[in-house]
PDB file of C-alpha atoms in Angstrom:
ATOM      1  CA  ALA A   1      18.733 -22.429   6.237  1.00  0.00           C
ATOM      2  CA  GLN A   2      16.451 -20.655   8.604  1.00  0.00           C
ATOM      3  CA  LYS A   3      15.219 -22.019  11.874  1.00  0.00           C
ATOM      4  CA  VAL A   4      12.889 -20.836  14.623  1.00  0.00           C
ATOM      5  CA  THR A   5      12.992 -22.302  18.104  1.00  0.00           C
ATOM      6  CA  GLN A   6      10.292 -21.869  20.688  1.00  0.00           C
ATOM      7  CA  ALA A   7      11.765 -23.770  23.588  1.00  0.00           C
ATOM      8  CA  GLN A   8       8.683 -23.489  25.791  1.00  0.00           C
ATOM      9  CA  THR A   9       6.209 -26.116  24.689  1.00  0.00           C
ATOM     10  CA  GLU A  10       3.585 -25.253  27.276  1.00  0.00           C
ATOM     11  CA  ILE A  11       3.143 -22.474  29.792  1.00  0.00           C
ATOM     12  CA  SER A  12       0.424 -22.231  32.410  1.00  0.00           C
ATOM     13  CA  VAL A  13      -0.268 -19.054  34.373  1.00  0.00           C
ATOM     14  CA  VAL A  14      -2.998 -17.655  36.529  1.00  0.00           C
ATOM     15  CA  GLU A  15      -5.016 -14.715  35.288  1.00  0.00           C
ATOM     16  CA  LYS A  16      -3.376 -11.314  35.750  1.00  0.00           C
ATOM     17  CA  GLU A  17       0.131 -12.770  35.762  1.00  0.00           C
ATOM     18  CA  ASP A  18       2.623 -11.521  33.199  1.00  0.00           C
ATOM     19  CA  VAL A  19       4.032 -14.125  30.840  1.00  0.00           C
ATOM     20  CA  THR A  20       6.875 -14.089  28.308  1.00  0.00           C
ATOM     21  CA  LEU A  21       7.034 -16.389  25.324  1.00  0.00           C
ATOM     22  CA  ASP A  22      10.522 -16.949  23.960  1.00  0.00           C
ATOM     23  CA  CYS A  23      11.524 -17.104  20.322  1.00  0.00           C
ATOM     24  CA  VAL A  24      15.055 -17.665  19.062  1.00  0.00           C
ATOM     25  CA  TYR A  25      15.814 -17.694  15.365  1.00  0.00           C
ATOM     26  CA  GLU A  26      18.646 -18.569  13.018  1.00  0.00           C
ATOM     27  CA  THR A  27      19.227 -17.065   9.625  1.00  0.00           C
ATOM     28  CA  ARG A  28      22.178 -16.212   7.405  1.00  0.00           C
ATOM     29  CA  ASP A  29      20.321 -13.334   5.873  1.00  0.00           C
ATOM     30  CA  THR A  30      20.933  -9.779   7.022  1.00  0.00           C
ATOM     31  CA  THR A  31      17.441  -8.696   6.091  1.00  0.00           C
ATOM     32  CA  TYR A  32      14.580 -10.688   7.448  1.00  0.00           C
ATOM     33  CA  TYR A  33      11.169 -10.407   9.005  1.00  0.00           C
ATOM     34  CA  LEU A  34       9.824 -11.863  12.203  1.00  0.00           C
ATOM     35  CA  PHE A  35       6.200 -12.532  13.002  1.00  0.00           C
ATOM     36  CA  TRP A  36       4.045 -13.682  15.857  1.00  0.00           C
ATOM     37  CA  TYR A  37       0.738 -15.433  15.296  1.00  0.00           C
ATOM     38  CA  LYS A  38      -1.913 -16.589  17.726  1.00  0.00           C
ATOM     39  CA  GLN A  39      -3.934 -19.753  17.184  1.00  0.00           C
ATOM     40  CA  PRO A  40      -6.886 -19.847  19.593  1.00  0.00           C
ATOM     41  CA  PRO A  41      -8.797 -23.094  20.248  1.00  0.00           C
ATOM     42  CA  SER A  42     -11.077 -22.280  17.306  1.00  0.00           C
ATOM     43  CA  GLY A  43      -8.089 -23.015  15.040  1.00  0.00           C
ATOM     44  CA  GLU A  44      -7.580 -19.926  12.924  1.00  0.00           C
ATOM     45  CA  LEU A  45      -4.195 -18.193  12.783  1.00  0.00           C
ATOM     46  CA  VAL A  46      -4.300 -14.571  13.824  1.00  0.00           C
ATOM     47  CA  PHE A  47      -1.509 -12.192  12.849  1.00  0.00           C
ATOM     48  CA  LEU A  48      -0.145 -10.246  15.831  1.00  0.00           C
ATOM     49  CA  ILE A  49       2.987  -8.447  14.730  1.00  0.00           C
ATOM     50  CA  ARG A  50       5.633  -8.169  12.050  1.00  0.00           C
ATOM     51  CA  ARG A  51       9.084  -6.760  12.698  1.00  0.00           C
ATOM     52  CA  ASN A  52      11.887  -6.212  10.217  1.00  0.00           C
ATOM     53  CA  SER A  53      15.514  -6.817  11.046  1.00  0.00           C
ATOM     54  CA  PHE A  54      16.437  -3.144  10.762  1.00  0.00           C
ATOM     55  CA  ASP A  55      14.124  -2.072  13.493  1.00  0.00           C
ATOM     56  CA  GLU A  56      15.131  -3.158  16.960  1.00  0.00           C
ATOM     57  CA  GLN A  57      12.775  -0.802  18.680  1.00  0.00           C
ATOM     58  CA  ASN A  58      10.527  -2.627  21.106  1.00  0.00           C
ATOM     59  CA  GLU A  59       6.838  -2.464  20.450  1.00  0.00           C
ATOM     60  CA  ILE A  60       3.893  -2.267  22.768  1.00  0.00           C
ATOM     61  CA  SER A  61       0.285  -2.797  21.795  1.00  0.00           C
ATOM     62  CA  GLY A  62      -2.072  -2.754  24.730  1.00  0.00           C
ATOM     63  CA  ARG A  63      -1.170  -5.677  26.962  1.00  0.00           C
ATOM     64  CA  TYR A  64       1.194  -7.105  24.339  1.00  0.00           C
ATOM     65  CA  SER A  65       4.819  -6.164  23.984  1.00  0.00           C
ATOM     66  CA  TRP A  66       7.684  -7.493  21.914  1.00  0.00           C
ATOM     67  CA  ASN A  67      11.392  -7.416  22.642  1.00  0.00           C
ATOM     68  CA  PHE A  68      13.583  -7.825  19.571  1.00  0.00           C
ATOM     69  CA  GLN A  69      17.285  -8.348  20.249  1.00  0.00           C
ATOM     70  CA  LYS A  70      19.451  -8.966  17.218  1.00  0.00           C
ATOM     71  CA  SER A  71      22.510  -9.658  19.380  1.00  0.00           C
ATOM     72  CA  THR A  72      20.871 -12.747  20.828  1.00  0.00           C
ATOM     73  CA  SER A  73      18.670 -13.532  17.783  1.00  0.00           C
ATOM     74  CA  SER A  74      15.586 -13.366  19.923  1.00  0.00           C
ATOM     75  CA  PHE A  75      12.126 -11.925  19.458  1.00  0.00           C
ATOM     76  CA  ASN A  76      10.263 -12.472  22.708  1.00  0.00           C
ATOM     77  CA  PHE A  77       6.620 -11.759  23.316  1.00  0.00           C
ATOM     78  CA  THR A  78       5.220 -10.625  26.664  1.00  0.00           C
ATOM     79  CA  ILE A  79       1.589 -10.535  27.695  1.00  0.00           C
ATOM     80  CA  THR A  80       0.957  -8.295  30.677  1.00  0.00           C
ATOM     81  CA  ALA A  81      -1.909  -9.000  33.059  1.00  0.00           C
ATOM     82  CA  SER A  82      -2.886 -12.152  31.174  1.00  0.00           C
ATOM     83  CA  GLN A  83      -6.526 -13.035  30.648  1.00  0.00           C
ATOM     84  CA  VAL A  84      -8.303 -16.324  30.024  1.00  0.00           C
ATOM     85  CA  VAL A  85      -8.942 -15.225  26.427  1.00  0.00           C
ATOM     86  CA  ASP A  86      -5.181 -15.187  25.867  1.00  0.00           C
ATOM     87  CA  SER A  87      -5.178 -18.984  26.082  1.00  0.00           C
ATOM     88  CA  ALA A  88      -3.945 -20.157  22.689  1.00  0.00           C
ATOM     89  CA  VAL A  89      -0.978 -21.541  20.824  1.00  0.00           C
ATOM     90  CA  TYR A  90       1.456 -18.812  19.841  1.00  0.00           C
ATOM     91  CA  PHE A  91       3.769 -19.195  16.875  1.00  0.00           C
ATOM     92  CA  CYS A  92       6.862 -17.242  16.032  1.00  0.00           C
ATOM     93  CA  ALA A  93       7.845 -17.181  12.347  1.00  0.00           C
ATOM     94  CA  LEU A  94      10.753 -15.976  10.236  1.00  0.00           C
ATOM     95  CA  SER A  95      10.785 -14.897   6.619  1.00  0.00           C
ATOM     96  CA  GLU A  96      14.025 -14.117   4.817  1.00  0.00           C
ATOM     97  CA  ALA A  97      13.767 -11.044   2.610  1.00  0.00           C
ATOM     98  CA  ASN A  98      16.588 -11.961   0.288  1.00  0.00           C
ATOM     99  CA  THR A  99      14.369 -14.028  -1.942  1.00  0.00           C
ATOM    100  CA  ASN A 100      11.338 -13.369  -4.022  1.00  0.00           C
ATOM    101  CA  ALA A 101       9.550 -16.107  -2.207  1.00  0.00           C
ATOM    102  CA  GLY A 102       7.311 -15.799   0.786  1.00  0.00           C
ATOM    103  CA  LYS A 103       8.557 -18.866   2.589  1.00  0.00           C
ATOM    104  CA  SER A 104       7.927 -18.497   6.273  1.00  0.00           C
ATOM    105  CA  THR A 105       9.485 -20.857   8.764  1.00  0.00           C
ATOM    106  CA  PHE A 106       7.460 -21.390  11.901  1.00  0.00           C
ATOM    107  CA  GLY A 107       8.486 -22.492  15.355  1.00  0.00           C
ATOM    108  CA  ASP A 108       6.686 -25.408  16.947  1.00  0.00           C
ATOM    109  CA  GLY A 109       4.505 -23.082  18.973  1.00  0.00           C
ATOM    110  CA  THR A 110       3.987 -22.429  22.670  1.00  0.00           C
ATOM    111  CA  THR A 111       0.686 -23.424  24.215  1.00  0.00           C
ATOM    112  CA  LEU A 112      -0.344 -20.830  26.752  1.00  0.00           C
ATOM    113  CA  THR A 113      -3.042 -21.675  29.265  1.00  0.00           C
ATOM    114  CA  VAL A 114      -4.356 -18.875  31.437  1.00  0.00           C
ATOM    115  CA  LYS A 115      -6.348 -20.130  34.383  1.00  0.00           C
ATOM    116  CA  PRO A 116      -9.005 -18.006  36.105  1.00  0.00           C
TER     117      PRO A 116
ATOM    118  CA  ASP B   1     -11.996 -12.125  10.271  1.00  0.00           C
ATOM    119  CA  SER B   2      -8.879 -11.991   8.070  1.00  0.00           C
ATOM    120  CA  GLY B   3     -10.792 -11.676   4.805  1.00  0.00           C
ATOM    121  CA  VAL B   4      -9.347 -14.939   3.471  1.00  0.00           C
ATOM    122  CA  THR B   5     -11.948 -17.630   2.869  1.00  0.00           C
ATOM    123  CA  GLN B   6     -11.407 -21.344   2.576  1.00  0.00           C
ATOM    124  CA  THR B   7     -13.808 -24.099   1.602  1.00  0.00           C
ATOM    125  CA  PRO B   8     -14.728 -26.610   2.730  1.00  0.00           C
ATOM    126  CA  LYS B   9     -14.212 -26.277   6.477  1.00  0.00           C
ATOM    127  CA  HIS B  10     -14.071 -30.002   7.004  1.00  0.00           C
ATOM    128  CA  LEU B  11     -13.403 -32.861   4.627  1.00  0.00           C
ATOM    129  CA  ILE B  12     -13.478 -36.556   5.393  1.00  0.00           C
ATOM    130  CA  THR B  13     -12.353 -38.979   2.743  1.00  0.00           C
ATOM    131  CA  ALA B  14     -10.741 -42.367   2.254  1.00  0.00           C
ATOM    132  CA  THR B  15      -7.205 -43.371   1.406  1.00  0.00           C
ATOM    133  CA  GLY B  16      -6.436 -43.285  -2.295  1.00  0.00           C
ATOM    134  CA  GLN B  17      -8.941 -40.547  -3.019  1.00  0.00           C
ATOM    135  CA  ARG B  18      -8.402 -37.084  -4.433  1.00  0.00           C
ATOM    136  CA  VAL B  19      -9.686 -33.812  -2.975  1.00  0.00           C
ATOM    137  CA  THR B  20      -9.584 -30.135  -3.862  1.00  0.00           C
ATOM    138  CA  LEU B  21      -9.303 -27.362  -1.324  1.00  0.00           C
ATOM    139  CA  ARG B  22     -10.277 -23.859  -2.316  1.00  0.00           C
ATOM    140  CA  CYS B  23      -9.007 -20.475  -1.152  1.00  0.00           C
ATOM    141  CA  SER B  24     -10.136 -16.938  -1.920  1.00  0.00           C
ATOM    142  CA  PRO B  25      -7.586 -14.294  -0.933  1.00  0.00           C
ATOM    143  CA  ARG B  26      -8.314 -10.917   0.616  1.00  0.00           C
ATOM    144  CA  SER B  27      -9.516  -8.370  -1.880  1.00  0.00           C
ATOM    145  CA  GLY B  28      -6.521  -6.882  -3.688  1.00  0.00           C
ATOM    146  CA  ASP B  29      -4.013  -9.503  -2.532  1.00  0.00           C
ATOM    147  CA  LEU B  30      -1.990 -11.067  -5.330  1.00  0.00           C
ATOM    148  CA  SER B  31      -0.050 -13.686  -3.384  1.00  0.00           C
ATOM    149  CA  VAL B  32      -1.507 -16.905  -2.049  1.00  0.00           C
ATOM    150  CA  TYR B  33       0.286 -19.391   0.178  1.00  0.00           C
ATOM    151  CA  TRP B  34      -0.600 -22.884   1.285  1.00  0.00           C
ATOM    152  CA  TYR B  35       0.464 -24.415   4.589  1.00  0.00           C
ATOM    153  CA  GLN B  36      -0.049 -27.768   6.219  1.00  0.00           C
ATOM    154  CA  GLN B  37      -0.389 -28.113   9.972  1.00  0.00           C
ATOM    155  CA  SER B  38      -0.110 -31.631  11.361  1.00  0.00           C
ATOM    156  CA  LEU B  39       0.700 -32.994  14.779  1.00  0.00           C
ATOM    157  CA  ASP B  40       4.013 -34.509  13.723  1.00  0.00           C
ATOM    158  CA  GLN B  41       5.307 -31.854  11.370  1.00  0.00           C
ATOM    159  CA  GLY B  42       3.912 -28.635  12.817  1.00  0.00           C
ATOM    160  CA  LEU B  43       3.203 -25.772  10.439  1.00  0.00           C
ATOM    161  CA  GLN B  44       4.896 -26.265   7.093  1.00  0.00           C
ATOM    162  CA  PHE B  45       4.961 -24.061   4.046  1.00  0.00           C
ATOM    163  CA  LEU B  46       3.808 -25.915   0.935  1.00  0.00           C
ATOM    164  CA  ILE B  47       3.676 -23.522  -2.000  1.00  0.00           C
ATOM    165  CA  GLN B  48       3.195 -19.900  -2.995  1.00  0.00           C
ATOM    166  CA  TYR B  49       1.564 -18.309  -6.024  1.00  0.00           C
ATOM    167  CA  TYR B  50       1.874 -14.731  -7.086  1.00  0.00           C
ATOM    168  CA  ASN B  51      -0.566 -13.336  -9.628  1.00  0.00           C
ATOM    169  CA  GLY B  52      -1.165 -16.719 -11.180  1.00  0.00           C
ATOM    170  CA  GLU B  53       2.408 -17.951 -11.258  1.00  0.00           C
ATOM    171  CA  GLU B  54       4.153 -20.326  -8.934  1.00  0.00           C
ATOM    172  CA  ARG B  55       6.663 -18.355  -6.868  1.00  0.00           C
ATOM    173  CA  ALA B  56       8.069 -20.778  -4.329  1.00  0.00           C
ATOM    174  CA  LYS B  57       7.828 -24.388  -3.315  1.00  0.00           C
ATOM    175  CA  GLY B  58       8.296 -25.772   0.136  1.00  0.00           C
ATOM    176  CA  ASN B  59       7.733 -29.260   1.467  1.00  0.00           C
ATOM    177  CA  ILE B  60       5.022 -30.126  -1.003  1.00  0.00           C
ATOM    178  CA  LEU B  61       4.653 -33.754  -2.025  1.00  0.00           C
ATOM    179  CA  GLU B  62       4.477 -34.736  -5.688  1.00  0.00           C
ATOM    180  CA  ARG B  63       0.963 -36.055  -5.055  1.00  0.00           C
ATOM    181  CA  PHE B  64      -0.071 -32.486  -4.251  1.00  0.00           C
ATOM    182  CA  SER B  65      -0.480 -29.689  -6.737  1.00  0.00           C
ATOM    183  CA  ALA B  66      -1.895 -26.200  -6.697  1.00  0.00           C
ATOM    184  CA  GLN B  67      -2.841 -23.397  -9.020  1.00  0.00           C
ATOM    185  CA  GLN B  68      -3.960 -19.818  -8.887  1.00  0.00           C
ATOM    186  CA  PHE B  69      -6.654 -18.742 -11.296  1.00  0.00           C
ATOM    187  CA  PRO B  70      -7.075 -15.412 -13.139  1.00  0.00           C
ATOM    188  CA  ASP B  71      -9.547 -14.237 -10.489  1.00  0.00           C
ATOM    189  CA  LEU B  72      -6.742 -14.950  -7.976  1.00  0.00           C
ATOM    190  CA  HIS B  73      -8.481 -17.697  -6.087  1.00  0.00           C
ATOM    191  CA  SER B  74      -6.371 -20.779  -5.560  1.00  0.00           C
ATOM    192  CA  GLU B  75      -6.954 -24.497  -5.331  1.00  0.00           C
ATOM    193  CA  LEU B  76      -4.819 -27.139  -3.668  1.00  0.00           C
ATOM    194  CA  ASN B  77      -5.277 -30.627  -5.101  1.00  0.00           C
ATOM    195  CA  LEU B  78      -4.314 -33.611  -3.005  1.00  0.00           C
ATOM    196  CA  SER B  79      -4.337 -37.016  -4.667  1.00  0.00           C
ATOM    197  CA  SER B  80      -3.673 -40.638  -3.721  1.00  0.00           C
ATOM    198  CA  LEU B  81      -4.398 -39.617  -0.185  1.00  0.00           C
ATOM    199  CA  GLU B  82      -2.718 -41.387   2.696  1.00  0.00           C
ATOM    200  CA  LEU B  83      -3.550 -41.476   6.389  1.00  0.00           C
ATOM    201  CA  GLY B  84      -0.609 -39.175   7.049  1.00  0.00           C
ATOM    202  CA  ASP B  85      -2.139 -36.445   4.915  1.00  0.00           C
ATOM    203  CA  SER B  86      -4.723 -35.810   7.615  1.00  0.00           C
ATOM    204  CA  ALA B  87      -4.030 -32.260   8.718  1.00  0.00           C
ATOM    205  CA  LEU B  88      -5.276 -28.711   8.836  1.00  0.00           C
ATOM    206  CA  TYR B  89      -4.537 -26.946   5.566  1.00  0.00           C
ATOM    207  CA  PHE B  90      -4.245 -23.196   5.721  1.00  0.00           C
ATOM    208  CA  CYS B  91      -4.293 -20.703   2.942  1.00  0.00           C
ATOM    209  CA  ALA B  92      -2.829 -17.247   3.456  1.00  0.00           C
ATOM    210  CA  SER B  93      -2.703 -14.185   1.263  1.00  0.00           C
ATOM    211  CA  SER B  94      -0.617 -11.055   1.091  1.00  0.00           C
ATOM    212  CA  THR B  95      -0.500  -7.963  -1.069  1.00  0.00           C
ATOM    213  CA  GLY B  96       2.462  -9.322  -3.027  1.00  0.00           C
ATOM    214  CA  THR B  97       5.083  -6.635  -3.451  1.00  0.00           C
ATOM    215  CA  VAL B  98       8.254  -7.017  -5.459  1.00  0.00           C
ATOM    216  CA  ARG B  99       9.581  -8.919  -2.472  1.00  0.00           C
ATOM    217  CA  PRO B 100       6.647 -11.071  -1.366  1.00  0.00           C
ATOM    218  CA  SER B 101       8.652 -12.342   1.556  1.00  0.00           C
ATOM    219  CA  THR B 102       8.291  -8.961   3.205  1.00  0.00           C
ATOM    220  CA  ASP B 103       4.536  -9.071   3.127  1.00  0.00           C
ATOM    221  CA  THR B 104       2.414  -9.878   6.099  1.00  0.00           C
ATOM    222  CA  GLN B 105       0.431 -13.007   5.459  1.00  0.00           C
ATOM    223  CA  TYR B 106      -3.185 -13.180   6.579  1.00  0.00           C
ATOM    224  CA  PHE B 107      -4.519 -16.655   7.153  1.00  0.00           C
ATOM    225  CA  GLY B 108      -7.849 -18.219   6.349  1.00  0.00           C
ATOM    226  CA  PRO B 109      -9.718 -20.400   8.843  1.00  0.00           C
ATOM    227  CA  GLY B 110      -8.276 -23.596   7.399  1.00  0.00           C
ATOM    228  CA  THR B 111      -9.688 -26.818   5.993  1.00  0.00           C
ATOM    229  CA  ARG B 112      -9.492 -29.824   8.261  1.00  0.00           C
ATOM    230  CA  LEU B 113      -8.831 -32.934   6.182  1.00  0.00           C
ATOM    231  CA  THR B 114      -9.362 -36.349   7.689  1.00  0.00           C
ATOM    232  CA  VAL B 115      -8.257 -39.369   5.701  1.00  0.00           C
ATOM    233  CA  LEU B 116      -9.725 -42.653   6.908  1.00  0.00           C
TER     234      LEU B 116
END
């Protein structure tokens, strides 16, 4: 069975601070996919990134960066120089590739509040 | 805007009633997924359809059913509604490759269901 743990329920930072959101996952599969989604106060889920288990290269997209470490089963997300608009709930999700089904398992989410 | 549309945006109904939620996937996407987001259970996968056929089932109650039509839109039917069914229901779509689990899912804005 797959499991995603986001241990940080809530994080509060002041604008321009860097912040890291943790994600730890469990899976028996050797091939899997990890995702991060953002859910702003308006409620929609916005796709941020997808990473497959073969690719441990870290990724940077503007102020966002992701650190994937298979050895510790972690896929952490860092926002550099945070802004008020980054305030949202962030979800990490896992999808096992060894099935024909698109079942994604989500973590409970981390609520990030960025104060001006 | 993800390209996935859901109607209605809000739905208020009474216990024991039946409702239908509608989802139109992104153009060209063959897979549709339904998720429930509630305060107690978090984000949970309900069911997936691929090109009209059921592909995977998650934590979907027997009172709930879904289908995907030839034009690829999908409907989620919820019957004998209970207070605990109050939640945000998301639809997502993906291109639907041989291994749908590898696809990135793009989410609609959700339908907020309130059962009184």
